[in-house]
PDB file of C-alpha atoms in Angstrom:
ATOM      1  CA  UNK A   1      -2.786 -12.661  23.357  1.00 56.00           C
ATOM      2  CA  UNK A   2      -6.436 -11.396  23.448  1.00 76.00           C
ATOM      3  CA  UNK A   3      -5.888  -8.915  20.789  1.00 91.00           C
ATOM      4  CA  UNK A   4      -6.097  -9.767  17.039  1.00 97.00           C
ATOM      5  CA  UNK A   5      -2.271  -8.226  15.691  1.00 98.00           C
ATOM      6  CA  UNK A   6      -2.106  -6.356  12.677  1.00 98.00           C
ATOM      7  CA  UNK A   7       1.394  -6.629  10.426  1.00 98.00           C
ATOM      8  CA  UNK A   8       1.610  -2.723   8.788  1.00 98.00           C
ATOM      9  CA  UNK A   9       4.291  -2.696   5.820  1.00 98.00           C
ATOM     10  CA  UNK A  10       5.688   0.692   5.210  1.00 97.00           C
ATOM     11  CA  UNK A  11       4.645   2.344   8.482  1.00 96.00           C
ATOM     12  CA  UNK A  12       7.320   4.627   9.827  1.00 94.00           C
ATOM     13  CA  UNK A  13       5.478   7.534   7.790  1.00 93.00           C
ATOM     14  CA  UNK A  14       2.353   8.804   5.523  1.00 94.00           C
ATOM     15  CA  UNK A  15      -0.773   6.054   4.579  1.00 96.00           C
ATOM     16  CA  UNK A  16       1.250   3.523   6.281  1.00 97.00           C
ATOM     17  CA  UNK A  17       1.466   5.147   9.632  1.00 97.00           C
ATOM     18  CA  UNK A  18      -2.028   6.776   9.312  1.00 97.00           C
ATOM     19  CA  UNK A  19      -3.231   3.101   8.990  1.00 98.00           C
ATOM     20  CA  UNK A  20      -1.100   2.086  12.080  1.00 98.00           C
ATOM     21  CA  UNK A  21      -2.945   4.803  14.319  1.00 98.00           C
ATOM     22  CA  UNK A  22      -6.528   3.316  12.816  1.00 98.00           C
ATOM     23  CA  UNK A  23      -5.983   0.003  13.305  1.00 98.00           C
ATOM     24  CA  UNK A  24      -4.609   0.476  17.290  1.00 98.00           C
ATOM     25  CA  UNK A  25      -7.747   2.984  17.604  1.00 97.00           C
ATOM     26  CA  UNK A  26     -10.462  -0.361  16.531  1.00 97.00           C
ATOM     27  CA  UNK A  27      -8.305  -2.160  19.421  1.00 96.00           C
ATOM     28  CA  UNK A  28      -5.344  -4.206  17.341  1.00 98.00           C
ATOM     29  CA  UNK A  29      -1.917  -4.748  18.308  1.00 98.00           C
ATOM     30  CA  UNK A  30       0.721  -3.705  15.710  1.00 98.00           C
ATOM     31  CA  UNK A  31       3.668  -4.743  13.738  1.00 98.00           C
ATOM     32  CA  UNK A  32       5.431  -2.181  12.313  1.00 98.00           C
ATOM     33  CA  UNK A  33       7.802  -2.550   9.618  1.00 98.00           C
ATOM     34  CA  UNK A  34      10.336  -0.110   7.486  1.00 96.00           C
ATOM     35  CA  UNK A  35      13.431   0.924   6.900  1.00 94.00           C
ATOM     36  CA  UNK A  36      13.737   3.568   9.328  1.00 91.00           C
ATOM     37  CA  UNK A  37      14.090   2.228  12.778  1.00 92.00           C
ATOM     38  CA  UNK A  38      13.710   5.336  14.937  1.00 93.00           C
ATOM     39  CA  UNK A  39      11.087   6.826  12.951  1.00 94.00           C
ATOM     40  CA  UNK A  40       8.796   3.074  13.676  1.00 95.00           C
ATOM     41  CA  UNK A  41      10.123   3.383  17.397  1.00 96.00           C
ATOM     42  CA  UNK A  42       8.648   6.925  17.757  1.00 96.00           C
ATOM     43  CA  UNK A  43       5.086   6.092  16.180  1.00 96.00           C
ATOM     44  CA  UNK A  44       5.403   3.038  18.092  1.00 96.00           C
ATOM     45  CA  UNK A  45       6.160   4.431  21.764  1.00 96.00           C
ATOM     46  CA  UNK A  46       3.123   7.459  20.375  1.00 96.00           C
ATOM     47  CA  UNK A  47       0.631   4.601  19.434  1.00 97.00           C
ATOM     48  CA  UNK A  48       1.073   2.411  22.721  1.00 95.00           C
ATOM     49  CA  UNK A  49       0.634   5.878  24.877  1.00 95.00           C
ATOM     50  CA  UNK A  50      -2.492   6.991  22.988  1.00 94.00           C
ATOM     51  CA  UNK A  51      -3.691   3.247  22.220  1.00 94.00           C
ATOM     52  CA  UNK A  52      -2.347   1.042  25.187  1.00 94.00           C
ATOM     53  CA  UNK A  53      -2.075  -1.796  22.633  1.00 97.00           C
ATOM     54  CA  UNK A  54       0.853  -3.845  22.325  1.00 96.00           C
ATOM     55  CA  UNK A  55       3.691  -2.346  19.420  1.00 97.00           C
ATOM     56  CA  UNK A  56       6.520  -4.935  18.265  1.00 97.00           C
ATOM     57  CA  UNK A  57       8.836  -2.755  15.425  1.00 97.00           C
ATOM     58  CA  UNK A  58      10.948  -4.413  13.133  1.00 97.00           C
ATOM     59  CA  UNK A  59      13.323  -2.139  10.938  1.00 96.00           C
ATOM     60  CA  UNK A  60      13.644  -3.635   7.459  1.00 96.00           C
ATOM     61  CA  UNK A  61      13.920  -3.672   3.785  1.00 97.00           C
ATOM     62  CA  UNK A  62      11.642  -5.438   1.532  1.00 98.00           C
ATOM     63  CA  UNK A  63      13.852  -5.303  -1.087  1.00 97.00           C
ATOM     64  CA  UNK A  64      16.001  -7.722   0.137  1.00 97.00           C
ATOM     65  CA  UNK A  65      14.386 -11.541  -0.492  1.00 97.00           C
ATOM     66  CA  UNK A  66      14.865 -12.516   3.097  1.00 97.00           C
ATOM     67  CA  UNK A  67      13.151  -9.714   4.785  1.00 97.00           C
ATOM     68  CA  UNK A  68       9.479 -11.079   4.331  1.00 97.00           C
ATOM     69  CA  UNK A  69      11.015 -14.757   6.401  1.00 97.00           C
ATOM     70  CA  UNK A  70      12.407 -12.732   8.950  1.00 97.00           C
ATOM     71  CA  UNK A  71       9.685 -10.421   9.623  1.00 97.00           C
ATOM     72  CA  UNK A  72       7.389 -13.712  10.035  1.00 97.00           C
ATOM     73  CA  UNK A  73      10.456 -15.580  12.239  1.00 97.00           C
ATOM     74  CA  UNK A  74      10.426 -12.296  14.798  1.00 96.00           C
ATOM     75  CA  UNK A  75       6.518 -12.550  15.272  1.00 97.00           C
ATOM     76  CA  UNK A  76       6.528 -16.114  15.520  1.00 96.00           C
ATOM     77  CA  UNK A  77       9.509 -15.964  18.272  1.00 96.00           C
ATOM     78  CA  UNK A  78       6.847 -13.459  19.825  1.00 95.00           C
ATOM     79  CA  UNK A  79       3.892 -15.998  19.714  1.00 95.00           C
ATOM     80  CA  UNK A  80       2.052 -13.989  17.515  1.00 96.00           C
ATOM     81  CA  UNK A  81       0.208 -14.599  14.356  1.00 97.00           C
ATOM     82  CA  UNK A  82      -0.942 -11.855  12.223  1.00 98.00           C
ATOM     83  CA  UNK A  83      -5.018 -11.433  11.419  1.00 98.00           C
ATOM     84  CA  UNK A  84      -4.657  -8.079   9.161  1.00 98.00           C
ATOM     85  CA  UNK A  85      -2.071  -7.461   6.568  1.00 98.00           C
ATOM     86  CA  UNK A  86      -1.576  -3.642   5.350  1.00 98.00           C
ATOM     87  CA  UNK A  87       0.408  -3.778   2.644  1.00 98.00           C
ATOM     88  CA  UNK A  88       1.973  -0.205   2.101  1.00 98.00           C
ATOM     89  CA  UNK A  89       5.582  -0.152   1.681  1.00 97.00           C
ATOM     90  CA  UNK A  90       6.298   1.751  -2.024  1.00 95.00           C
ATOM     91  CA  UNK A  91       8.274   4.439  -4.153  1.00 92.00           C
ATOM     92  CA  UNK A  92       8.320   5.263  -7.609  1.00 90.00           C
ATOM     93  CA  UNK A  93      11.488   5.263  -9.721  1.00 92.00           C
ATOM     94  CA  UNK A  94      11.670   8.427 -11.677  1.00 89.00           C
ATOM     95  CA  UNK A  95      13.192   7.823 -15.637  1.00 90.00           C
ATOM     96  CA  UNK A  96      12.944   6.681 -18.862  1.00 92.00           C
ATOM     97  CA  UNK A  97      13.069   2.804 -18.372  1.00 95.00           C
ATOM     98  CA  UNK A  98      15.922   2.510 -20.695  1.00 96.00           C
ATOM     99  CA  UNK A  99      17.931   5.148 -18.434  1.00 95.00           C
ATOM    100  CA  UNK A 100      17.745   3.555 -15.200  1.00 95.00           C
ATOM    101  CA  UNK A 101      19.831   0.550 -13.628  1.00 97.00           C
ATOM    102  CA  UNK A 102      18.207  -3.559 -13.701  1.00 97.00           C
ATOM    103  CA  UNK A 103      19.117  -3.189 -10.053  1.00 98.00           C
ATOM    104  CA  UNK A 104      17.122  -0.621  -9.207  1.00 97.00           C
ATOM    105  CA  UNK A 105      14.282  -2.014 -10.898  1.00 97.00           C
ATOM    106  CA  UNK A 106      14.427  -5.551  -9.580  1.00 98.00           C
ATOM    107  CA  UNK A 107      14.541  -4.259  -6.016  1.00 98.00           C
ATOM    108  CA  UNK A 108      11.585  -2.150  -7.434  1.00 98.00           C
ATOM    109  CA  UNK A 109       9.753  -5.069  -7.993  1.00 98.00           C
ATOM    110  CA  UNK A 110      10.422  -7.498  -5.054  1.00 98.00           C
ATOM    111  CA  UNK A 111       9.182  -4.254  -2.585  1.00 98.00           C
ATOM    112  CA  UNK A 112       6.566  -3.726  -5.001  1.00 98.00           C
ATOM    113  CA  UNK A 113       5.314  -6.954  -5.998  1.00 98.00           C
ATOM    114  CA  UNK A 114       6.665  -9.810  -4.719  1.00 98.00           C
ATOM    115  CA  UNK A 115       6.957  -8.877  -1.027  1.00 98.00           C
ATOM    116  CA  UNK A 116       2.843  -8.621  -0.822  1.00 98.00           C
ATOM    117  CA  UNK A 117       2.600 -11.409  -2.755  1.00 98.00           C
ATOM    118  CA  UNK A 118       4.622 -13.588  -0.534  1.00 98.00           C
ATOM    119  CA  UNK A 119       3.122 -12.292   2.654  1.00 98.00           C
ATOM    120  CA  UNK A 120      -0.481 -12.803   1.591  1.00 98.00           C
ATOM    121  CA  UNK A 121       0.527 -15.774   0.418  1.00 98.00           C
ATOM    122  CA  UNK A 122       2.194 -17.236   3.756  1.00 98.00           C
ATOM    123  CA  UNK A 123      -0.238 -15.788   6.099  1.00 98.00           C
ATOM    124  CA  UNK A 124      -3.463 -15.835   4.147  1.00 98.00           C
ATOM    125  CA  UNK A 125      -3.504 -19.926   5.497  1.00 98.00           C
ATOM    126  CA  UNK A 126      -3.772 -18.641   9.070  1.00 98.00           C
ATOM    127  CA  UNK A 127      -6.135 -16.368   8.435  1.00 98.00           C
ATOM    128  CA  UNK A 128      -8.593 -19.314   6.997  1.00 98.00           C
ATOM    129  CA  UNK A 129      -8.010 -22.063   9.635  1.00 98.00           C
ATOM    130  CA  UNK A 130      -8.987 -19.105  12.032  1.00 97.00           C
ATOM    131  CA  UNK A 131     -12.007 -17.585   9.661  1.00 97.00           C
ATOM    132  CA  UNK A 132     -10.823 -14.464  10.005  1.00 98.00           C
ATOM    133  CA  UNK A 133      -8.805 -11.742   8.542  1.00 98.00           C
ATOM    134  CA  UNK A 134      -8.182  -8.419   6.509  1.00 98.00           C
ATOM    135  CA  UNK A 135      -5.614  -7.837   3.567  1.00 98.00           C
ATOM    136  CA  UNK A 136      -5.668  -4.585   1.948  1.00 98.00           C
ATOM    137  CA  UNK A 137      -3.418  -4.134  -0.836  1.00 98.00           C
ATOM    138  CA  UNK A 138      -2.245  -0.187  -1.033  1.00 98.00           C
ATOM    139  CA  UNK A 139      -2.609   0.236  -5.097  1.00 98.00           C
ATOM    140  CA  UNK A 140      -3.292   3.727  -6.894  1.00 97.00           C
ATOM    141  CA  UNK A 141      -5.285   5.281  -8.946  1.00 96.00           C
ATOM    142  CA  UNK A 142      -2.541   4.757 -11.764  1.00 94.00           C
ATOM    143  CA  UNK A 143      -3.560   1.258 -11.582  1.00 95.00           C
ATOM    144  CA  UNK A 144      -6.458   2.341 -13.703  1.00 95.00           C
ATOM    145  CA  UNK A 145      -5.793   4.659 -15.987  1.00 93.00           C
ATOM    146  CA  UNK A 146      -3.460   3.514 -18.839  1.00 90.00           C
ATOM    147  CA  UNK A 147       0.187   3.470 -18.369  1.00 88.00           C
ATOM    148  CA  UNK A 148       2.493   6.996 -19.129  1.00 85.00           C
ATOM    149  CA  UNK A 149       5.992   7.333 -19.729  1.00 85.00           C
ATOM    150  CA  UNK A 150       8.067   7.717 -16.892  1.00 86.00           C
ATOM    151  CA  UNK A 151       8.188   5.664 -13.298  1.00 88.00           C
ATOM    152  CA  UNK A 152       7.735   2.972 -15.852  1.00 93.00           C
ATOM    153  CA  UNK A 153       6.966  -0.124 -13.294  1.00 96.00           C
ATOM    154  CA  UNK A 154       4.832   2.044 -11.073  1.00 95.00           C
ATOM    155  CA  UNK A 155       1.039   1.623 -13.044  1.00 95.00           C
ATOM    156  CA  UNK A 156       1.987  -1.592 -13.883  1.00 96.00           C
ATOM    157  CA  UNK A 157       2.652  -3.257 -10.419  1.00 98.00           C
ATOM    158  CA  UNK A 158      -0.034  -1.260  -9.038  1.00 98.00           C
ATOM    159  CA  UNK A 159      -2.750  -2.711 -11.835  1.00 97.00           C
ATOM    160  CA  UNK A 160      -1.346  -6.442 -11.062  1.00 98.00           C
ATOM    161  CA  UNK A 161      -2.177  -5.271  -7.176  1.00 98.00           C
ATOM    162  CA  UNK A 162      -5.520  -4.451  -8.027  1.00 98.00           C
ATOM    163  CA  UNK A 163      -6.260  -7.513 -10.095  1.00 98.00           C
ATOM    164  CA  UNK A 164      -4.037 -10.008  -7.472  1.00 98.00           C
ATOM    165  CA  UNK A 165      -7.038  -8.283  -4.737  1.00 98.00           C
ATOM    166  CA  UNK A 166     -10.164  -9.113  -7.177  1.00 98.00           C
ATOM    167  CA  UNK A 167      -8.575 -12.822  -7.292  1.00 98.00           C
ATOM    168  CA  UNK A 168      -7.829 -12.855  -3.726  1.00 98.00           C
ATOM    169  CA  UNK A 169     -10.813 -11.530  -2.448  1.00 98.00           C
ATOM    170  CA  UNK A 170     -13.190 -13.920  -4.476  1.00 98.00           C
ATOM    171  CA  UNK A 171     -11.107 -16.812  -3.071  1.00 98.00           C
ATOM    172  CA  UNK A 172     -11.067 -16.078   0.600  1.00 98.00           C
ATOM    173  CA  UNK A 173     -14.534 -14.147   0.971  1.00 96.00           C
ATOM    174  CA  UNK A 174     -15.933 -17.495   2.101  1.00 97.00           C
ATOM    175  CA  UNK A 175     -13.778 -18.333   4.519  1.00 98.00           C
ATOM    176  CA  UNK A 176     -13.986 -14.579   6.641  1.00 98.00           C
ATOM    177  CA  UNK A 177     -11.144 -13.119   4.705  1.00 98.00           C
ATOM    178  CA  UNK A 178     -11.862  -9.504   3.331  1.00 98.00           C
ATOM    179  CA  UNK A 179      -9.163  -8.632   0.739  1.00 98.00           C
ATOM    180  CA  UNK A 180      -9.520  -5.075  -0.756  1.00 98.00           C
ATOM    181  CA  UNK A 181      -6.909  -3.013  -3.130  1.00 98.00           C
ATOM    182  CA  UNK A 182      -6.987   0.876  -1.928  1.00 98.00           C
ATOM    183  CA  UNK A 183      -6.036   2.894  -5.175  1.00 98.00           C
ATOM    184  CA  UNK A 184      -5.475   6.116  -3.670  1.00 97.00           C
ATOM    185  CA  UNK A 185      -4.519   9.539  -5.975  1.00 92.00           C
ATOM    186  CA  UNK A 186      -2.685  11.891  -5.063  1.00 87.00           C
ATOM    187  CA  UNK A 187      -1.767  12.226  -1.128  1.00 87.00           C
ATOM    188  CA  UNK A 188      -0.323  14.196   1.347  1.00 77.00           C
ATOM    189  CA  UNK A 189       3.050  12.164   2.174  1.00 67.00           C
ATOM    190  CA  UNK A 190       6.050  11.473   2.079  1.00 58.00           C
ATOM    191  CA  UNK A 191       5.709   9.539  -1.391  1.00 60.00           C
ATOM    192  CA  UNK A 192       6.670  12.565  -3.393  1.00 50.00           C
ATOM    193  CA  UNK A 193       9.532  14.225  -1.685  1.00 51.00           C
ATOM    194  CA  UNK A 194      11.604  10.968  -1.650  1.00 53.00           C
ATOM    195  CA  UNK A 195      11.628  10.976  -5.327  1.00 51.00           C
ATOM    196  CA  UNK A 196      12.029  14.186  -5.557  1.00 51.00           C
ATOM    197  CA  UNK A 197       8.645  15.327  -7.800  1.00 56.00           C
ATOM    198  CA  UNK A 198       7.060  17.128  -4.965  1.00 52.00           C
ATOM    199  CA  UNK A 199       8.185  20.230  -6.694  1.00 57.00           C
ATOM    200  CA  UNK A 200       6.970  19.167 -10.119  1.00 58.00           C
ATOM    201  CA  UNK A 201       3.847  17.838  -9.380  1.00 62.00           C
ATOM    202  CA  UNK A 202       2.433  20.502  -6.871  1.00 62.00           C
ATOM    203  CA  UNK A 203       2.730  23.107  -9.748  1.00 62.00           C
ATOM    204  CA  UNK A 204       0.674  20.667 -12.059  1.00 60.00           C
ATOM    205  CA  UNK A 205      -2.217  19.998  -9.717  1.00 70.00           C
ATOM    206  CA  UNK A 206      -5.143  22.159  -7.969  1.00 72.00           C
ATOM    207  CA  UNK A 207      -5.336  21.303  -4.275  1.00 78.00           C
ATOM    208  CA  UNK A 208      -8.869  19.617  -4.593  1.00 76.00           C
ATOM    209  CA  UNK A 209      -7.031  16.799  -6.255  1.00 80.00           C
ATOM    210  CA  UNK A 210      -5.244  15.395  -3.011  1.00 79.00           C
ATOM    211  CA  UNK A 211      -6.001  13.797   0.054  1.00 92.00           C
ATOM    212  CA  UNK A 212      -4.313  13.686   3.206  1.00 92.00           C
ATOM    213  CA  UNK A 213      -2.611  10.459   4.306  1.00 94.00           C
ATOM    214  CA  UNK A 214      -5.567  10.107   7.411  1.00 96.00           C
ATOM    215  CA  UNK A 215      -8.433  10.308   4.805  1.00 96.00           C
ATOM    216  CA  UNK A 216      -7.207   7.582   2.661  1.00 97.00           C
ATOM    217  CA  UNK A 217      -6.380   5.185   5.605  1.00 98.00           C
ATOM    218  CA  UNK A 218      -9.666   5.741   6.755  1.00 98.00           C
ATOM    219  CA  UNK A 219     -11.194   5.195   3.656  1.00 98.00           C
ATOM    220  CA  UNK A 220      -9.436   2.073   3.615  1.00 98.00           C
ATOM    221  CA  UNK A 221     -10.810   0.968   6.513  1.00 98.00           C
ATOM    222  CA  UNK A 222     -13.940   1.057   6.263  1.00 98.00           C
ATOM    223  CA  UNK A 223     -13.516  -0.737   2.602  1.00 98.00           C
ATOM    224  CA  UNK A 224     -11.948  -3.918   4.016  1.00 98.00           C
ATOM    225  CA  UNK A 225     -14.289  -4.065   7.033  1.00 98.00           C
ATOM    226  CA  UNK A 226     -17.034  -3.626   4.700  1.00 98.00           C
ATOM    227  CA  UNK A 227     -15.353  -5.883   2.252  1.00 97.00           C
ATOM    228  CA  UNK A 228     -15.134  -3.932  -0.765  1.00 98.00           C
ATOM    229  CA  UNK A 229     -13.069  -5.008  -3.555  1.00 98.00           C
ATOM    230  CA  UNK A 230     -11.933  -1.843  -4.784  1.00 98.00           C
ATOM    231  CA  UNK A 231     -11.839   1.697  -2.609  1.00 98.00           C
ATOM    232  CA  UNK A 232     -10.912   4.846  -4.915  1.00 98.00           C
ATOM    233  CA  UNK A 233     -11.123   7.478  -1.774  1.00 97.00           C
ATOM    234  CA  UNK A 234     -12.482  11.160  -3.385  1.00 95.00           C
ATOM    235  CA  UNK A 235     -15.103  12.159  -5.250  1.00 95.00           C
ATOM    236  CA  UNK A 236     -12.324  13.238  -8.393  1.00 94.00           C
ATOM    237  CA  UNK A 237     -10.577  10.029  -7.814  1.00 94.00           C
ATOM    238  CA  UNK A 238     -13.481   8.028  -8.591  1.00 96.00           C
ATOM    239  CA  UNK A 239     -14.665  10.220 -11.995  1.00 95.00           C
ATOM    240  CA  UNK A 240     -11.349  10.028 -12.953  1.00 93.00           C
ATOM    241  CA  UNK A 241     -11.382   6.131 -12.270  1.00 94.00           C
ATOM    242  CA  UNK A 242     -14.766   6.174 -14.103  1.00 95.00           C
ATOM    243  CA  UNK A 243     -13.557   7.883 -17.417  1.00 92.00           C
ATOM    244  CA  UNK A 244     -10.765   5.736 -17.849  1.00 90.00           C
ATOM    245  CA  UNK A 245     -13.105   2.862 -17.943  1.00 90.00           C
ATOM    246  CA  UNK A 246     -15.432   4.310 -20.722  1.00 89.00           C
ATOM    247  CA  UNK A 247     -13.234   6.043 -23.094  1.00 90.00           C
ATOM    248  CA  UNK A 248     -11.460   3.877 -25.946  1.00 86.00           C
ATOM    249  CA  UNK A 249      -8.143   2.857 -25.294  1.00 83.00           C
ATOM    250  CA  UNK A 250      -6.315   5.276 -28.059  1.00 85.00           C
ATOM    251  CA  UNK A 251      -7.612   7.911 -26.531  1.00 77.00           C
ATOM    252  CA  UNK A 252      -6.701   7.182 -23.034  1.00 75.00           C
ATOM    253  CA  UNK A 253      -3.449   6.981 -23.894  1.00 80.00           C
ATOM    254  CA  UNK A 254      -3.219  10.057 -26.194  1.00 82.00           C
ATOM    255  CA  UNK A 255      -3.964  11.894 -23.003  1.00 76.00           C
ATOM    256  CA  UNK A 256      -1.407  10.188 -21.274  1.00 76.00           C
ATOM    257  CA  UNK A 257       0.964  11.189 -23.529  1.00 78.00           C
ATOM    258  CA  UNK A 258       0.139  14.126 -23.386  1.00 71.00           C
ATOM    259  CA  UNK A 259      -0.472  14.969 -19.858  1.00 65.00           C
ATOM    260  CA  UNK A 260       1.907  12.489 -18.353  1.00 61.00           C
ATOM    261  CA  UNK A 261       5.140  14.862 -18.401  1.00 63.00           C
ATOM    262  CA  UNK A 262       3.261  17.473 -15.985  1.00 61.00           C
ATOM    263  CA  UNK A 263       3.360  14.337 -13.190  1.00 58.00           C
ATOM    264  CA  UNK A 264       6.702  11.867 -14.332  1.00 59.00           C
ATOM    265  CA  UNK A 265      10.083  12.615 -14.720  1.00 62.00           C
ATOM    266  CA  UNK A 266      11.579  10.831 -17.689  1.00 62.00           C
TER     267      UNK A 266
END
């Protein structure tokens, strides 16, 4: 194929599916991936309409350890390889870490973590031999500020994402590889209702502090192209990010502490 392909975790809705309509717009094929079948196969059928680029869907979970082989097996049985990685797919896990099930967090952590490891990992050779490609890593702002109580997993894997893109990018800059993390605050999507804070958190926040899901794509676009490390879209995202860099640590997480209940359920 002519086109360079573009493999878009998490896409049947929100950032995932706002960076599905981007990419298609700048002229790349997709492959979608989720959990929700019919939701992929309508933005699929939507995108090749508006687009006229080519749309393979494949309907899966990350959390099983398998999923990342068999999304690679399908595009390889398709004779495609895959120049731009999105990696979106994510939740948060509401509770007290104590209060909630190993099983829930271990299938928290291979969506969250290992699942964009691996895929880097197996694709990011590709990308080399060919000198080109784009990996953006969908973080979040809570990757850095300190940690608060609650969703326990969710800052954490989110920081590693940021660091794993500061790694990744130095290593592959040189061969045409732009690797950025997109640490996004709070957005229009999906994200919230799922686990059920939509409620919670929309009472705790003014309306200047979120985005929607097409301005943070965007954003994230332009980063990678213009290989940037680290995109924090919003001009309160980035103070925020900014603050949490310069204040001591104690402090940091005394407001945490103190703040964190208005956003996380424990």
């Amino acid at each position: 194929m002519d086109r360079r392909l573009a493999l878009v975790t998490g896409a049947s809705a929100g950032i995932g599916a706002a960076f599905a309509r981007i990419l298609a717009r700048h002229g790349y094929d997709l492959a979608l991936t989720a959990r929700r079948g019919d939701r992929l196969e309508a933005l699929a059928e939507e995108i090749r309409l508006r687009s006229g680029v080519e749309t393979l869907t494949i309907a899966a979970d990350l959390a099983d350890p398998d999923a990342t082989d068999q999304l690679l097996e399908h595009l390889a049985a398709h004779g495609r390889t895959v120049d731009a990685l999105v990696n979106n797919a994510g939740y948060g896990l509401p509770g007290a870490y104590a209060d909630t099930r190993w099983e829930d967090q271990q299938a928290f952590l291979q969506v969250m973590l290992h699942a964009p490891c691996e895929l880097a990992h197996k694709l990011l050779p590709g990308m080399v031999e060919r000198r080109f490609g784009r990996i953006v890593n969908v973080a979040s702002l809570a990757g850095l500020v300190p940690g608060s109580a609650g969703h326990t997993l969710y800052g954490a894997t989110k920081s590693f994402l940021v660091k794993f893109s500061q790694s990744l990018h130095l290593e592959a800059e040189a061969h045409g590889v732009h690797v950025t993390a997109l640490c996004p605050g709070f957005t229009y999507s999906e994200f919230h209702d799922v686990n059920a804070t939509r409620a919670q958190i929309s009472a705790a926040t003014p309306p200047w502090l979120w985005l929607g899901a097409d301005e943070v794509a965007a954003a994230g676009y332009e980063a990678v192209e213009a290989n940037r490390t680290v995109c924090v879209p919003g001009a309160p995202n980035k103070a925020i990010a900014a603050v949490a860099k310069l204040i001591p640590d104690d402090w940091a997480l005394a407001l945490m502490a103190s703040q964190g209940p208005r956003f996380r359920k424990v």
